[in-house]
Short mmCIF file of C-alpha atoms in Angstrom, two decimals:
data_model
loop_
_atom_site.label_atom_id
_atom_site.label_comp_id
_atom_site.label_asym_id
_atom_site.label_seq_id
_atom_site.Cartn_x
_atom_site.Cartn_y
_atom_site.Cartn_z
CA MET H 191 10.25 -45.24 18.61
CA ALA H 192 10.34 -47.70 21.51
CA TYR H 193 11.46 -51.29 20.98
CA ILE H 194 9.25 -53.70 22.96
CA ARG H 195 10.15 -57.35 23.45
CA LYS H 196 9.44 -60.31 25.68
CA ARG H 197 12.18 -61.86 27.81
CA GLY H 198 11.07 -65.09 29.39
CA LYS H 199 7.83 -64.37 31.23
CA THR H 200 8.24 -60.58 31.37
CA TRP H 201 8.34 -57.70 28.91
CA SER H 202 10.93 -54.96 28.44
CA PHE H 203 11.41 -51.80 26.40
CA THR H 204 14.31 -49.84 24.95
CA VAL H 205 14.00 -46.13 24.13
CA ASP H 206 16.46 -43.67 22.56
CA THR H 207 17.03 -40.83 25.04
CA GLY H 208 19.30 -38.58 22.98
CA ILE H 209 22.98 -38.05 22.25
CA ASP H 210 25.64 -38.16 24.96
CA PRO H 211 27.21 -34.65 24.89
CA VAL H 212 30.60 -36.05 25.92
CA THR H 213 30.99 -39.12 23.69
CA GLY H 214 28.61 -38.14 20.87
CA ARG H 215 27.07 -41.60 21.00
CA ARG H 216 23.40 -42.49 21.05
CA ARG H 217 22.00 -43.03 24.56
CA GLN H 218 19.34 -45.62 25.31
CA LYS H 219 17.29 -46.62 28.30
CA THR H 220 16.24 -50.24 28.77
CA THR H 221 13.81 -51.31 31.47
CA SER H 222 12.48 -54.81 32.05
CA GLY H 223 10.25 -56.74 34.43
CA PHE H 224 6.81 -55.76 33.10
CA LYS H 225 4.13 -58.45 33.42
CA THR H 226 2.31 -57.49 30.21
CA LYS H 227 3.17 -55.93 26.88
CA LYS H 228 0.69 -53.11 27.61
CA GLU H 229 2.55 -52.15 30.80
CA ALA H 230 5.84 -52.00 28.90
CA GLU H 231 4.30 -49.87 26.15
CA LEU H 232 2.82 -47.38 28.64
CA ALA H 233 6.13 -47.05 30.50
CA ALA H 234 8.02 -46.60 27.22
CA ALA H 235 5.55 -43.93 26.06
CA LYS H 236 6.10 -41.99 29.29
CA VAL H 237 9.86 -41.97 28.78
CA GLU H 238 9.48 -40.95 25.13
CA SER H 239 7.19 -38.10 26.15
CA GLU H 240 9.76 -36.85 28.68
CA VAL H 241 12.50 -37.01 26.03
CA ILE H 242 10.40 -35.01 23.58
CA ASP H 243 9.57 -32.38 26.26
CA SER H 244 13.24 -32.26 27.34
CA ASN H 245 12.19 -33.39 30.83
CA TYR H 246 13.94 -36.73 30.74
CA VAL H 247 16.76 -37.30 33.23
CA GLU H 248 18.91 -40.40 33.31
CA VAL H 249 19.09 -40.85 37.08
CA THR H 250 22.63 -41.56 38.26
CA LYS H 251 23.64 -44.67 40.17
CA GLU H 252 26.41 -42.78 41.97
CA THR H 253 26.55 -42.59 45.75
CA PHE H 254 25.78 -39.44 47.69
CA ASP H 255 29.43 -39.24 48.71
CA LYS H 256 30.62 -39.27 45.08
CA ILE H 257 28.30 -36.38 44.21
CA ALA H 258 29.23 -34.54 47.41
CA GLN H 259 32.96 -34.73 46.63
CA GLU H 260 32.24 -33.43 43.12
CA TYR H 261 30.23 -30.56 44.61
CA PHE H 262 33.12 -29.58 46.89
CA ASP H 263 35.63 -29.73 44.00
CA VAL H 264 33.51 -28.02 41.35
CA VAL H 265 31.41 -25.50 43.28
CA ALA H 266 32.33 -25.03 46.93
CA LYS H 267 36.09 -24.62 46.47
CA ASN H 268 35.58 -21.75 44.04
CA LYS H 269 32.54 -20.16 45.68
CA MET H 270 33.34 -20.27 49.40
CA ARG H 271 36.00 -18.45 51.39
CA GLU H 272 38.83 -20.79 52.33
CA SER H 273 37.90 -20.90 56.02
CA THR H 274 34.23 -21.56 55.21
CA TYR H 275 35.19 -24.28 52.71
CA GLU H 276 37.39 -26.07 55.26
CA ASN H 277 34.68 -25.86 57.93
CA ARG H 278 31.99 -27.22 55.61
CA LEU H 279 34.22 -30.02 54.34
CA SER H 280 35.06 -30.99 57.92
CA SER H 281 31.37 -30.96 58.87
CA TYR H 282 30.57 -33.19 55.90
CA ASN H 283 33.32 -35.71 56.64
CA ASN H 284 32.63 -35.84 60.38
CA ARG H 285 28.84 -35.78 60.39
CA ILE H 286 27.14 -36.37 57.05
CA LYS H 287 29.35 -38.81 55.16
CA GLY H 288 28.98 -41.67 57.62
CA HIS H 289 25.20 -41.45 57.55
CA LEU H 290 24.33 -40.72 53.90
CA GLY H 291 27.60 -41.17 52.01
CA LYS H 292 27.27 -44.84 51.00
CA MET H 293 23.66 -44.53 49.84
CA LYS H 294 22.93 -44.01 46.14
CA ILE H 295 21.74 -40.44 45.87
CA LYS H 296 18.67 -41.54 43.91
CA ASP H 297 17.61 -43.79 46.80
CA ILE H 298 17.71 -41.12 49.52
CA LYS H 299 14.22 -40.12 50.66
CA PRO H 300 13.13 -37.06 52.68
CA LEU H 301 12.53 -39.29 55.70
CA HIS H 302 16.16 -40.47 55.64
CA VAL H 303 17.35 -36.89 56.03
CA GLN H 304 14.67 -35.95 58.57
CA ASN H 305 15.57 -38.93 60.75
CA PHE H 306 19.24 -37.95 60.47
CA TYR H 307 18.42 -34.50 61.87
CA ASN H 308 16.43 -36.02 64.72
CA GLN H 309 19.35 -38.28 65.57
CA LEU H 310 21.77 -35.35 65.67
CA ILE H 311 19.46 -33.36 67.94
CA GLU H 312 19.14 -36.38 70.25
CA GLU H 313 22.96 -36.34 70.44
CA GLN H 314 22.49 -32.79 71.80
CA LEU H 315 23.98 -31.00 68.84
CA THR H 316 22.65 -27.47 68.60
CA THR H 317 19.82 -26.82 66.17
CA SER H 318 21.87 -24.02 64.60
CA PHE H 319 24.64 -26.52 63.75
CA VAL H 320 22.10 -29.03 62.42
CA ARG H 321 20.69 -26.24 60.27
CA THR H 322 24.20 -25.63 58.91
CA LEU H 323 24.33 -29.32 57.94
CA HIS H 324 20.87 -28.99 56.39
CA ASN H 325 22.06 -26.09 54.22
CA LEU H 326 25.07 -28.15 53.11
CA ILE H 327 23.00 -31.21 52.22
CA SER H 328 20.57 -28.95 50.36
CA SER H 329 23.43 -27.44 48.36
CA ILE H 330 24.66 -30.90 47.35
CA PHE H 331 21.19 -32.00 46.23
CA LYS H 332 20.70 -28.71 44.39
CA TYR H 333 23.97 -29.35 42.55
CA ALA H 334 22.88 -32.91 41.69
CA HIS H 335 19.52 -31.67 40.40
CA ARG H 336 21.02 -28.84 38.36
CA TYR H 337 23.39 -31.19 36.57
CA ASP H 338 20.77 -33.90 35.97
CA TYR H 339 22.10 -36.53 38.36
CA ILE H 340 18.62 -36.72 39.89
CA LYS H 341 15.17 -35.91 38.59
CA LEU H 342 13.72 -34.39 41.76
CA ASN H 343 15.31 -32.49 44.63
CA ILE H 344 14.03 -34.30 47.72
CA MET H 345 15.27 -31.49 49.99
CA ASP H 346 12.23 -29.46 48.93
CA LYS H 347 10.27 -31.80 51.20
CA VAL H 348 12.65 -31.73 54.17
CA ASP H 349 11.96 -29.33 57.03
CA ALA H 350 14.96 -27.32 58.16
CA PRO H 351 15.56 -27.33 61.92
CA ILE H 352 14.54 -24.06 63.54
CA PRO H 353 17.45 -22.69 65.59
CA LYS H 354 16.62 -21.79 69.16
CA ALA H 355 17.35 -18.21 70.10
CA LYS H 356 20.78 -18.04 71.68
CA GLU H 357 20.86 -16.84 75.23
CA MET H 358 22.68 -13.54 75.22
CA ASN H 359 24.66 -12.61 78.32
CA THR H 360 25.88 -9.04 78.62
CA TRP H 361 27.59 -7.03 81.31
CA THR H 362 26.37 -4.03 83.22
CA LEU H 363 28.44 -0.86 83.21
CA GLU H 364 29.77 -1.81 86.65
CA GLU H 365 30.89 -5.23 85.40
CA VAL H 366 32.60 -3.67 82.39
CA ASN H 367 34.61 -1.35 84.63
CA THR H 368 35.46 -4.18 87.04
CA PHE H 369 36.74 -6.40 84.26
CA LEU H 370 38.78 -3.70 82.53
CA GLU H 371 40.36 -2.70 85.83
CA VAL H 372 41.67 -6.25 86.30
CA ALA H 373 42.62 -6.61 82.60
CA LYS H 374 44.83 -3.50 82.76
CA ASP H 375 47.67 -5.58 84.19
CA TYR H 376 47.73 -7.86 81.13
CA ASP H 377 49.21 -7.41 77.64
CA THR H 378 45.82 -8.38 76.21
CA TYR H 379 44.07 -5.37 77.77
CA ILE H 380 43.76 -3.51 74.46
CA ILE H 381 41.89 -6.48 72.94
CA TYR H 382 39.15 -6.35 75.55
CA TYR H 383 39.14 -2.57 75.52
CA LEU H 384 38.51 -2.48 71.77
CA ALA H 385 35.88 -5.23 71.93
CA ILE H 386 33.89 -3.29 74.54
CA TYR H 387 34.41 0.22 73.15
CA THR H 388 33.97 -0.61 69.44
CA GLY H 389 31.93 -3.84 69.22
CA MET H 390 34.55 -5.32 66.85
CA ARG H 391 34.67 -9.08 66.40
CA ARG H 392 37.57 -11.12 67.77
CA GLY H 393 39.07 -11.77 64.33
CA GLU H 394 38.74 -8.10 63.36
CA ILE H 395 40.69 -7.01 66.44
CA LEU H 396 43.40 -9.65 66.00
CA GLY H 397 43.75 -8.65 62.33
CA LEU H 398 43.78 -4.88 62.97
CA ARG H 399 46.85 -3.01 61.67
CA TRP H 400 48.25 0.32 62.75
CA LYS H 401 47.70 1.68 59.25
CA ASP H 402 43.97 0.91 59.71
CA ILE H 403 43.81 3.46 62.53
CA ASP H 404 43.23 7.10 61.58
CA PHE H 405 44.58 9.01 64.58
CA ALA H 406 43.93 12.37 62.91
CA ASN H 407 40.19 11.74 62.55
CA ASN H 408 39.66 9.32 65.45
CA LYS H 409 38.53 6.39 63.32
CA ILE H 410 39.28 2.70 62.89
CA HIS H 411 38.99 1.15 59.43
CA VAL H 412 37.98 -2.51 59.58
CA THR H 413 39.47 -4.04 56.44
CA GLN H 414 40.57 -7.56 57.35
CA ASN H 415 39.93 -10.47 59.66
CA LEU H 416 42.19 -13.08 61.29
CA VAL H 417 40.69 -16.58 61.01
CA LEU H 418 41.72 -20.17 61.71
CA VAL H 419 41.91 -22.52 58.72
CA ASN H 420 42.94 -26.05 59.70
CA ASN H 421 44.43 -24.60 62.88
CA GLU H 422 46.54 -22.20 60.81
CA MET H 423 46.08 -18.45 61.25
CA LYS H 424 45.24 -16.58 58.05
CA ILE H 425 44.22 -13.05 57.15
CA GLN H 426 41.07 -12.65 55.05
CA GLU H 427 38.85 -9.83 53.93
CA PRO H 428 35.57 -9.37 55.86
CA LYS H 429 32.72 -11.63 54.74
CA THR H 430 30.28 -8.88 53.79
CA LYS H 431 30.42 -5.32 52.50
CA GLY H 432 28.90 -4.13 55.77
CA SER H 433 31.69 -5.75 57.77
CA LYS H 434 34.22 -3.58 55.93
CA ARG H 435 33.54 -0.35 57.77
CA GLN H 436 34.70 2.71 59.73
CA ILE H 437 34.19 2.99 63.48
CA ALA H 438 34.32 6.41 65.13
CA LEU H 439 36.14 6.72 68.46
CA THR H 440 36.87 9.50 70.92
CA SER H 441 40.23 10.96 71.81
CA ALA H 442 40.16 8.84 74.99
CA GLU H 443 40.13 5.58 73.00
CA MET H 444 42.82 6.86 70.66
CA LEU H 445 44.97 7.65 73.70
CA GLU H 446 44.62 4.04 74.90
CA LEU H 447 45.83 2.84 71.50
CA LYS H 448 48.83 5.18 71.63
CA LYS H 449 49.71 3.98 75.14
CA HIS H 450 49.49 0.37 73.93
CA ARG H 451 51.82 1.09 71.03
CA ILE H 452 54.43 2.60 73.35
CA LYS H 453 54.28 -0.45 75.64
CA LYS H 454 54.82 -2.95 72.81
CA THR H 455 58.18 -4.69 72.97
CA PHE H 456 58.18 -5.65 69.30
CA GLU H 457 57.09 -3.26 66.56
CA THR H 458 54.85 -4.91 63.97
CA ASP H 459 52.12 -3.78 61.62
CA LEU H 460 49.57 -5.63 63.75
CA VAL H 461 48.08 -3.76 66.71
CA VAL H 462 47.85 -7.03 68.64
CA SER H 463 50.75 -9.47 68.52
CA THR H 464 52.88 -11.74 70.68
CA SER H 465 56.11 -10.60 72.33
CA ILE H 466 58.00 -11.77 69.23
CA GLY H 467 55.72 -10.01 66.76
CA THR H 468 53.60 -12.94 65.55
CA PRO H 469 49.78 -12.80 65.36
CA TYR H 470 48.00 -13.57 68.63
CA HIS H 471 46.36 -17.01 68.47
CA PRO H 472 42.58 -16.99 69.11
CA ARG H 473 42.86 -20.02 71.39
CA ASN H 474 45.43 -18.28 73.56
CA LEU H 475 43.07 -15.33 73.79
CA LEU H 476 40.30 -17.66 74.99
CA ARG H 477 42.56 -19.04 77.72
CA ASN H 478 43.53 -15.53 78.80
CA PHE H 479 39.90 -14.40 78.82
CA ASN H 480 38.85 -17.31 81.03
CA THR H 481 41.73 -16.56 83.41
CA LEU H 482 40.55 -12.97 83.77
CA LEU H 483 36.94 -14.04 84.29
CA ASP H 484 38.07 -16.22 87.19
CA LYS H 485 39.75 -13.19 88.77
CA CYS H 486 36.69 -10.95 88.46
CA ASN H 487 33.38 -11.08 90.25
CA VAL H 488 31.41 -10.66 87.02
CA THR H 489 28.93 -12.71 85.00
CA LYS H 490 30.65 -15.50 83.02
CA ILE H 491 30.23 -14.66 79.36
CA ARG H 492 31.79 -15.55 76.00
CA PHE H 493 34.29 -13.24 74.32
CA HIS H 494 31.71 -12.55 71.60
CA ASP H 495 29.36 -11.27 74.31
CA LEU H 496 31.66 -8.26 74.72
CA ARG H 497 30.38 -7.22 71.30
CA HIS H 498 26.81 -7.72 72.52
CA THR H 499 27.61 -5.71 75.63
CA HIS H 500 28.82 -2.81 73.48
CA ALA H 501 25.63 -2.81 71.40
CA THR H 502 23.30 -3.27 74.38
CA LEU H 503 24.82 -0.41 76.38
CA MET H 504 24.69 1.92 73.36
CA LEU H 505 21.04 1.12 72.71
CA LYS H 506 20.17 1.61 76.38
CA LEU H 507 21.79 5.04 76.17
CA GLY H 508 19.29 5.84 73.44
CA GLU H 509 21.64 5.61 70.46
CA ASN H 510 19.98 5.27 67.06
CA PRO H 511 19.84 1.55 66.06
CA LYS H 512 21.08 2.54 62.59
CA VAL H 513 24.28 3.94 64.09
CA VAL H 514 24.76 0.85 66.26
CA SER H 515 24.17 -1.35 63.20
CA GLU H 516 26.87 0.50 61.25
CA ARG H 517 29.37 0.17 64.11
CA LEU H 518 28.74 -3.58 64.32
CA GLY H 519 28.98 -4.07 60.56
CA HIS H 520 25.53 -5.58 60.14
CA SER H 521 24.34 -5.70 56.54
CA LYS H 522 20.86 -4.52 57.57
CA VAL H 523 19.56 -2.56 60.54
CA SER H 524 16.85 -5.23 60.87
CA ILE H 525 19.54 -7.69 61.99
CA THR H 526 20.46 -5.33 64.83
CA LEU H 527 16.82 -4.84 65.82
CA ASP H 528 16.17 -8.59 65.83
CA THR H 529 19.36 -9.43 67.72
CA TYR H 530 18.82 -6.84 70.42
CA SER H 531 15.05 -6.95 70.66
CA HIS H 532 15.41 -7.55 74.41
CA VAL H 533 16.58 -3.95 74.77
CA MET H 534 13.67 -2.46 72.81
CA PRO H 535 10.99 -2.63 75.54
CA ASP H 536 13.20 -0.57 77.87
CA MET H 537 13.90 1.88 75.06
CA GLN H 538 10.18 2.24 74.36
CA SER H 539 9.47 2.91 78.04
CA ALA H 540 12.22 5.52 78.19
CA SER H 541 10.97 7.18 75.00
CA ALA H 542 7.41 7.26 76.32
CA GLU H 543 8.63 8.88 79.52
CA LYS H 544 10.65 11.50 77.63
CA PHE H 545 7.75 12.29 75.30
CA SER H 546 5.30 12.53 78.16
CA ASN H 547 7.62 14.84 80.11
CA TYR H 548 8.09 16.95 77.00
CA LEU H 549 4.35 17.37 76.47
CA ARG H 550 3.68 18.09 80.15
CA GLY H 551 6.50 20.63 80.13
CA GLN H 552 5.03 22.35 77.10
CA ASN H 553 1.58 22.44 78.73
CA VAL H 554 3.06 24.05 81.84
CA VAL H 555 4.74 26.70 79.70
CA ASN H 556 1.49 27.39 77.83
CA GLU H 557 -0.48 27.64 81.10
CA ASN H 558 2.01 30.13 82.51
CA LYS H 559 1.83 32.22 79.32
CA THR H 560 -2.00 32.22 79.55
CA LYS H 561 -1.95 33.34 83.18
CA ALA H 562 0.53 36.10 82.40
CA THR H 563 -1.66 37.36 79.54
CA LYS H 564 -4.75 37.49 81.79
CA LYS H 565 -2.91 39.58 84.38
#
C-alpha cells in the first residue's frame, strides 16, 4: 500500500516496487512535488497497478554511454565477429558518443536521434553509413529495454535513413581485356584475374589457399576471408553460409593458377602473398589497382566493381541468375536480382527476341510441311 504524506506545501508518495534480485532488499519508489493529496494518490495508484501487472520499470539514471559500453561488453563482443565488433565500436566512439553519450538514456527523445541523423547527412556522410549508425543505436536501446533500464524503446519512433542506390560501374568485355593485358606485367595479376573470372571478394582472394583449389575437378573452395582488424590482417571464416561456397572454373583458369604458382618466389600456403611469403595487405592492393587504372584507358572503378563486372557479363550472356547468385555467394537469389536489376531489361529484350525467332522458325517449318503435303 502506498504511503502518502505532505512535505511543506507539496505532497509525495512512497510505493514498494518489489525485491531487488541482486541484494534481496525491498525496493521503493518515492516521488514528490504534487500540489494536492489527490494527485499523489492517483500517481501512487498507477505505480502500484504497474507493479501488480509486472509492467513496472525503475527507469535508470545512467547515461547513454554507460549503457552503450555495457552493451558492447555483454552482447556485441560475444555476438559479433571480431572485425565487425571493432568497426562498430569505432563508429560509436567517433560518431555517436560525442552526440548522445553524456545524455541520460531516459531523457533521449526520438527527435534527438532524428536531428542527429540530419546533422550527419548535412556533413555529407552516406545514408548507408548513417543507417549503420541507426542500427547500432537501435541495438543499444533494445538492450536497455530488454534489461529494464528504460520503459519504452524510443527507436520504434525513429525513421531509419533510406540508403541511396549505389552507382555501379562495370567494365565492358573490351575494357576487361585491356586491363588484364596491362596487369600481366605485375605480380598482382592473378588477383585481378580471379576477381573478374570468379566474382570473388577481395578478402576471399587474399585469403585463398592452395589447398582450397581442386585442380582435379576445376573448382575453388571459398572457406576463409582476409580482413583488417585495427589495421592488423586476420583470417576469418566467411560471414554467411552462402559465402562459403564452391566456384567452378575452366581448364584455362586453372592453367593461369598453375602458371602463377610456378612464378612465385616464395612458397606459402596462400595463393597471393608478398615476395617474402606474408599476406598481401589490402591497402597495398588498392595502391596497385589505382596505378594500373592510370595506365589503362578504361573506366575508373573500385576493386569491388570487378565482382560486379563478373556478374553483369555473365547475366548478359544469358546465364541463369541462380547460378550467378551461387558463384557470388549471395544468401538468396533475390539479392542478385535486386543488385543487378539494371541488366534485366536487356535480358528480357534478348529473351523476347529468342522466343519470337523460335516461334517464327517453327511456323516456317510447319508451313513448309503443309506445302509438301499438298503437293
